[in-house]
Coordinates of C-alpha atoms in Angstrom, one line a residue:
X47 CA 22.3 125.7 79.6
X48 CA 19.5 125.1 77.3
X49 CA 19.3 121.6 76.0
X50 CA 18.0 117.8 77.3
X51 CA 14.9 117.7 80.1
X52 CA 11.6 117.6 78.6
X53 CA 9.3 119.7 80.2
X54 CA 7.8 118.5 83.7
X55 CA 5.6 119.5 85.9
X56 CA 2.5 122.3 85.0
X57 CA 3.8 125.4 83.7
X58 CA 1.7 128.3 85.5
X59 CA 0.5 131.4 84.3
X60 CA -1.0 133.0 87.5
X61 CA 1.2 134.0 90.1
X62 CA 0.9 135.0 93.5
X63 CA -0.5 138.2 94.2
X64 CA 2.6 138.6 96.2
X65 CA 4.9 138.2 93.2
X66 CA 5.2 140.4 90.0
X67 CA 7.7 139.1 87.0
X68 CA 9.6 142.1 85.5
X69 CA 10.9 140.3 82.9
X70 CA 14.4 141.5 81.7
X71 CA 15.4 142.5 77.8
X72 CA 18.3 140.1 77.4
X73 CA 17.0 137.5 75.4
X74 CA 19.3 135.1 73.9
X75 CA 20.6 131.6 73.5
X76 CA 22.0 131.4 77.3
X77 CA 18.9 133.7 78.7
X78 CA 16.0 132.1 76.9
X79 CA 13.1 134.5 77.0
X80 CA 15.9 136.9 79.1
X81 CA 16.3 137.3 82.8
X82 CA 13.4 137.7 85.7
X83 CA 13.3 140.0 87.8
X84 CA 11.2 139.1 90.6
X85 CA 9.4 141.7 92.8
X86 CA 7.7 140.6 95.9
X87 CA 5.2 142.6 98.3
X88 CA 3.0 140.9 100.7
X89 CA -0.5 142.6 100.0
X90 CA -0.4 145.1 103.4
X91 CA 3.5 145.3 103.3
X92 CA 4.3 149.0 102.5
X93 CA 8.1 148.3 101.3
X94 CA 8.7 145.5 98.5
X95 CA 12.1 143.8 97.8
X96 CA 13.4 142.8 94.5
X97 CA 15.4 139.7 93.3
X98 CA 17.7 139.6 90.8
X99 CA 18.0 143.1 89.1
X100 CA 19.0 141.5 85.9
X101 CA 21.5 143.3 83.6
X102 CA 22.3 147.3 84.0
X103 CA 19.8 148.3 81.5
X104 CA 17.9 151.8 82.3
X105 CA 14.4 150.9 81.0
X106 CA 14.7 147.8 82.6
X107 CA 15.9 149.4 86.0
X108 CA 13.0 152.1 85.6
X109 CA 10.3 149.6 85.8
X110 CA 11.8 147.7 88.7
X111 CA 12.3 151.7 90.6
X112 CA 8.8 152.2 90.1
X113 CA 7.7 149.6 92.8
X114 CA 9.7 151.7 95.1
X115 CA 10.0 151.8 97.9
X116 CA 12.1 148.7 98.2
X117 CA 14.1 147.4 101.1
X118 CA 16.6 145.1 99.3
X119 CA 17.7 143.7 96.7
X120 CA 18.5 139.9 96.8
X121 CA 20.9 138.0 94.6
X122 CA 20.4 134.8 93.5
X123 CA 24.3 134.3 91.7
X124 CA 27.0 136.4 90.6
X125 CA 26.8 135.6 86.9
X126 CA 25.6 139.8 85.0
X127 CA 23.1 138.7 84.0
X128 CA 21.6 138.4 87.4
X129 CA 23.3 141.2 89.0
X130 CA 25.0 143.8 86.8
X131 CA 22.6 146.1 87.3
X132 CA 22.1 146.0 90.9
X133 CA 24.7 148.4 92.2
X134 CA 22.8 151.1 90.1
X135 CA 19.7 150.0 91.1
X136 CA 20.8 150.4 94.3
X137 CA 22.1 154.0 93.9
X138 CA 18.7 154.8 92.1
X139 CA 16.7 153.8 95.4
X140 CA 19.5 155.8 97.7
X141 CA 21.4 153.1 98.7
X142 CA 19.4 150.4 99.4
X143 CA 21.0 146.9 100.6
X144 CA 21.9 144.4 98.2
X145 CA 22.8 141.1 99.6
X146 CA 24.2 138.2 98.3
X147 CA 26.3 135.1 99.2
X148 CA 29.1 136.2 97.7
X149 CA 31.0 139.3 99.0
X150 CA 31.8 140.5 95.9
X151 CA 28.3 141.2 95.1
X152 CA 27.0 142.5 98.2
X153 CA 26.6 142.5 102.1
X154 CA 25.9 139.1 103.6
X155 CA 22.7 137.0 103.1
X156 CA 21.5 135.9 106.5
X157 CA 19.4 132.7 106.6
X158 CA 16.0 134.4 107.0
X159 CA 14.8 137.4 106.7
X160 CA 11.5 139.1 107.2
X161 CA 11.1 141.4 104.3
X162 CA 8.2 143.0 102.3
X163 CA 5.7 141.2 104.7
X164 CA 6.9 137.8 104.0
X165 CA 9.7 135.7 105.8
X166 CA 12.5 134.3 103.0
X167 CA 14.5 131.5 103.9
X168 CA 18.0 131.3 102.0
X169 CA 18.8 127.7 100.5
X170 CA 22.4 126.9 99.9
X171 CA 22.5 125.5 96.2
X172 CA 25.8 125.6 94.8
X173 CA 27.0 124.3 91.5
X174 CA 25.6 126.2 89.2
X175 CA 28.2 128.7 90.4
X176 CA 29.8 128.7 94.0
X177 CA 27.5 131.1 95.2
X178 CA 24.4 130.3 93.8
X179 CA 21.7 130.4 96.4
X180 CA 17.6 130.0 96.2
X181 CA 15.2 131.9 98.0
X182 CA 12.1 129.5 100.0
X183 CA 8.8 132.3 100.2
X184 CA 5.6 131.3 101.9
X185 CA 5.1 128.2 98.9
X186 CA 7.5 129.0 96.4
X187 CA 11.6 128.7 95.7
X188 CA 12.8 130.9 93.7
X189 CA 15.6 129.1 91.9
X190 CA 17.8 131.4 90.4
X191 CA 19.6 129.6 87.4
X192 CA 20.1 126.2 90.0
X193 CA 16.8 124.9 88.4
X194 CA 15.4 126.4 84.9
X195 CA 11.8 127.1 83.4
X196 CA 13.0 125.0 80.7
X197 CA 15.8 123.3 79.4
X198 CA 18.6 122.3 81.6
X199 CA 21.5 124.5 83.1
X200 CA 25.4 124.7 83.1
X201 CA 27.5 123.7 85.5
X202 CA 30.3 126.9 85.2
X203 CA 33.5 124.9 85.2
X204 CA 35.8 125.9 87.1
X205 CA 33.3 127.6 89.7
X206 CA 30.4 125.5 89.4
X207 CA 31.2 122.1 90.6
X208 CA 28.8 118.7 89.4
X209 CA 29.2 116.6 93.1
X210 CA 27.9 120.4 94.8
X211 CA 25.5 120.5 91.9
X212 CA 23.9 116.9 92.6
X213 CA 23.2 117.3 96.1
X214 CA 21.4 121.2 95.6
X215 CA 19.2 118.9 93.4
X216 CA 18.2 116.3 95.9
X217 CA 18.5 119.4 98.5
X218 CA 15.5 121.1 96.6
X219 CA 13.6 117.5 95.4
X220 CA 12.5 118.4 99.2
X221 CA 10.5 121.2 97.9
X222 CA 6.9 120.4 96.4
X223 CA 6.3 124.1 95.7
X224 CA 5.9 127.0 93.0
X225 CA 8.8 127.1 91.0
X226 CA 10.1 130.6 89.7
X227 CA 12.9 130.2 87.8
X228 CA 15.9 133.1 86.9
X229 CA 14.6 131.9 83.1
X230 CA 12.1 130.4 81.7
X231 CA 8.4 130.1 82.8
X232 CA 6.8 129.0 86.2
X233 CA 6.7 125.9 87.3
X234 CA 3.9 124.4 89.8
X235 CA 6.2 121.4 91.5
X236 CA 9.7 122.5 92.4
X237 CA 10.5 118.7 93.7
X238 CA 9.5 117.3 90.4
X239 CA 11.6 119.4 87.8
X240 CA 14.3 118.8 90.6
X241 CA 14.1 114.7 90.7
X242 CA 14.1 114.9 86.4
X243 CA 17.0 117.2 86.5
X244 CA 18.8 114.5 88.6
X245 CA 17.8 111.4 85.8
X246 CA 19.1 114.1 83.1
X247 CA 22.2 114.3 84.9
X248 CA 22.7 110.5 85.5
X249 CA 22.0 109.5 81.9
X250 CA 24.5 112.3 81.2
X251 CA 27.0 110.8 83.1
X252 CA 26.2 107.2 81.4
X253 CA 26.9 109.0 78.0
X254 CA 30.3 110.6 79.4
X255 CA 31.4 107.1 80.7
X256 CA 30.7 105.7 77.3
X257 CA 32.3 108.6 75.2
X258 CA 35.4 108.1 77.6
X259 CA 35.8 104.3 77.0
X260 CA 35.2 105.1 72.9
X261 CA 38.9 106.9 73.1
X262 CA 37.6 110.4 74.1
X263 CA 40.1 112.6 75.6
X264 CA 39.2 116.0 76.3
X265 CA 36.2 118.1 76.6
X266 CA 36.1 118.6 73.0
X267 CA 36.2 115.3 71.8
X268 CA 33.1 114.9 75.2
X269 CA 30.9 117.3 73.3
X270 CA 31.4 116.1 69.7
X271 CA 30.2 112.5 70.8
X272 CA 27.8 113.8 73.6
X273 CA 26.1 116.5 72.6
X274 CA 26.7 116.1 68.5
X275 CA 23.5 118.8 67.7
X276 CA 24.8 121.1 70.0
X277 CA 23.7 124.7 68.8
X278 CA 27.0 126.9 68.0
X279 CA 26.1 129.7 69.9
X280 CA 26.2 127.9 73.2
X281 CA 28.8 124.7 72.3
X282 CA 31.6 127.3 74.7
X283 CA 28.9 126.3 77.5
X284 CA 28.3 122.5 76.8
X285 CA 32.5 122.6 76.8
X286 CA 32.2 123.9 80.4
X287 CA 29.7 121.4 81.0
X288 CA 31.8 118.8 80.0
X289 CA 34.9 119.8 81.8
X290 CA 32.8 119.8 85.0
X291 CA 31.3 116.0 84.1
X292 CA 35.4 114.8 83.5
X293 CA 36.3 116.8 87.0
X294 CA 33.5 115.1 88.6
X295 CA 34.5 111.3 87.0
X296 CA 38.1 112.2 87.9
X297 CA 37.1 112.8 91.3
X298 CA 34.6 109.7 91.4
X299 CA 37.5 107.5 90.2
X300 CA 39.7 108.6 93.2
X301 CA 37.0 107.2 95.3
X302 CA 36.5 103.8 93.7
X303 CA 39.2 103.2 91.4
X304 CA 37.4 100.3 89.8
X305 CA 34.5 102.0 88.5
X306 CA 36.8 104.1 86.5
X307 CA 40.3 104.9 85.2
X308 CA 41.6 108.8 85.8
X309 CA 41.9 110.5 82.4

């Protein structure tokens, strides 16, 4: 989701020389500038291994085969625009591995791995989506859609869950590193965008709180008072948004009963 943190922290232009950006042609009001692709290659390692193929589009999937040869290809969610392409990606490389936390996307992500000349730690971040995971390398997380480039993200009702989404944030505020998003440019202080993504959700929550006690009733009704300049195109995913916020006040209320009455 595209709409509420100011940018923070230093956007970077230089990457690594271990990183290349292959920058997907899927641009669009959910994708921003469209998905990247992220290839990785310590400088003597003879194989690379690729993160998120992005969507199934040839020219796309060309420019990622020529870095070949590649030992896997790693998953960050299960949302196609992240990984719709990489079962053919996979068949163009003869059948290399793709692994992702979800079974339905691939073979299992163990919690390391030594890959490409570089060891790649898997961080549990779910509530984006159920599976979403980020990748810790050398001095960098790659964040997947958990933390954007710019703007903020959805929480994908019903799989993405706020409370799971809250504590990935404070899980990666742990992280003072090179941020490289799924969207959206580079980022020089993972920790930092984490922590303002945290006040953006709070103060969202405020607002919910408030619309609920001005007679709001559903998710709608959330969104016309919350989010009133909501752009069109993506109103279907500050809805979802909103759903998640009322499932995660519902749940809140169960807790402490005098902080707020279920819907």
């Amino acid at each position: 989701m595209r709409w509420g943190v100011a940018s923070v922290s230093s956007q970077v232009e230089r990457l690594p020389d271990w990183v290349t950006l292959l920058r997907a042609p899927n641009a669009g009001p959910m994708t921003l500038d469209g998905t990247n692709t992220w290839v990785l290659r310590a400088p003597d390692a003879e194989d690379a291994v690729v993160i998120d193929p992005g969507p199934d589009d040839a020219g796309h999937l060309a420019s990622i085969a020529e870095h070949r040869p590649l030992s896997a290809i790693l998953i960050t969610h299960g949302h196609h625009d992240h990984v719709e392409g990489a079962e053919t990606l996979s068949r163009m490389l003869g059948g290399v591995p793709v692994l992702a936390a979800d079974p339905k996307h691939g073979d299992p992500l163990p919690p390391r791995m030594r890959l490409a000349g570089l060891d790649i730690e898997v961080v549990a971040t779910p509530g984006h989506t159920g599976d979403s995971v980020c990748f810790v390398v050398a001095d960098a997380v790659f964040t997947g859609d958990t933390i954007l480039g710019r703007g903020t993200t959805v929480v994908a009702w019903p799989d993405g869950d706020l409370g799971a989404y809250l504590g990935s944030l404070e899980t990666l505020r742990a992280y003072p590193s090179l941020m490289l998003p799924g969207h959206g440019p580079v980022r020089d202080d993972c920790a930092e965008v984490a922590g303002a993504y945290l006040d953006h959700r709070r103060e969202r929550l405020a607002q919910v709180r408030a619309a609920l006690a001005a007679g709001a009733d559903s998710p709608e009704a959330v969104v016309d008072l919350v989010y009133p300049d909501i752009d069109p195109r993506i109103r279907f995913a500050a809805e979802m948004s909103a759903r998640a916020q009322l499932d995660f006040l519902r749940r809140e209320s169960l807790r402490t009963p005098q902080q707020l009455d279920p819907l």
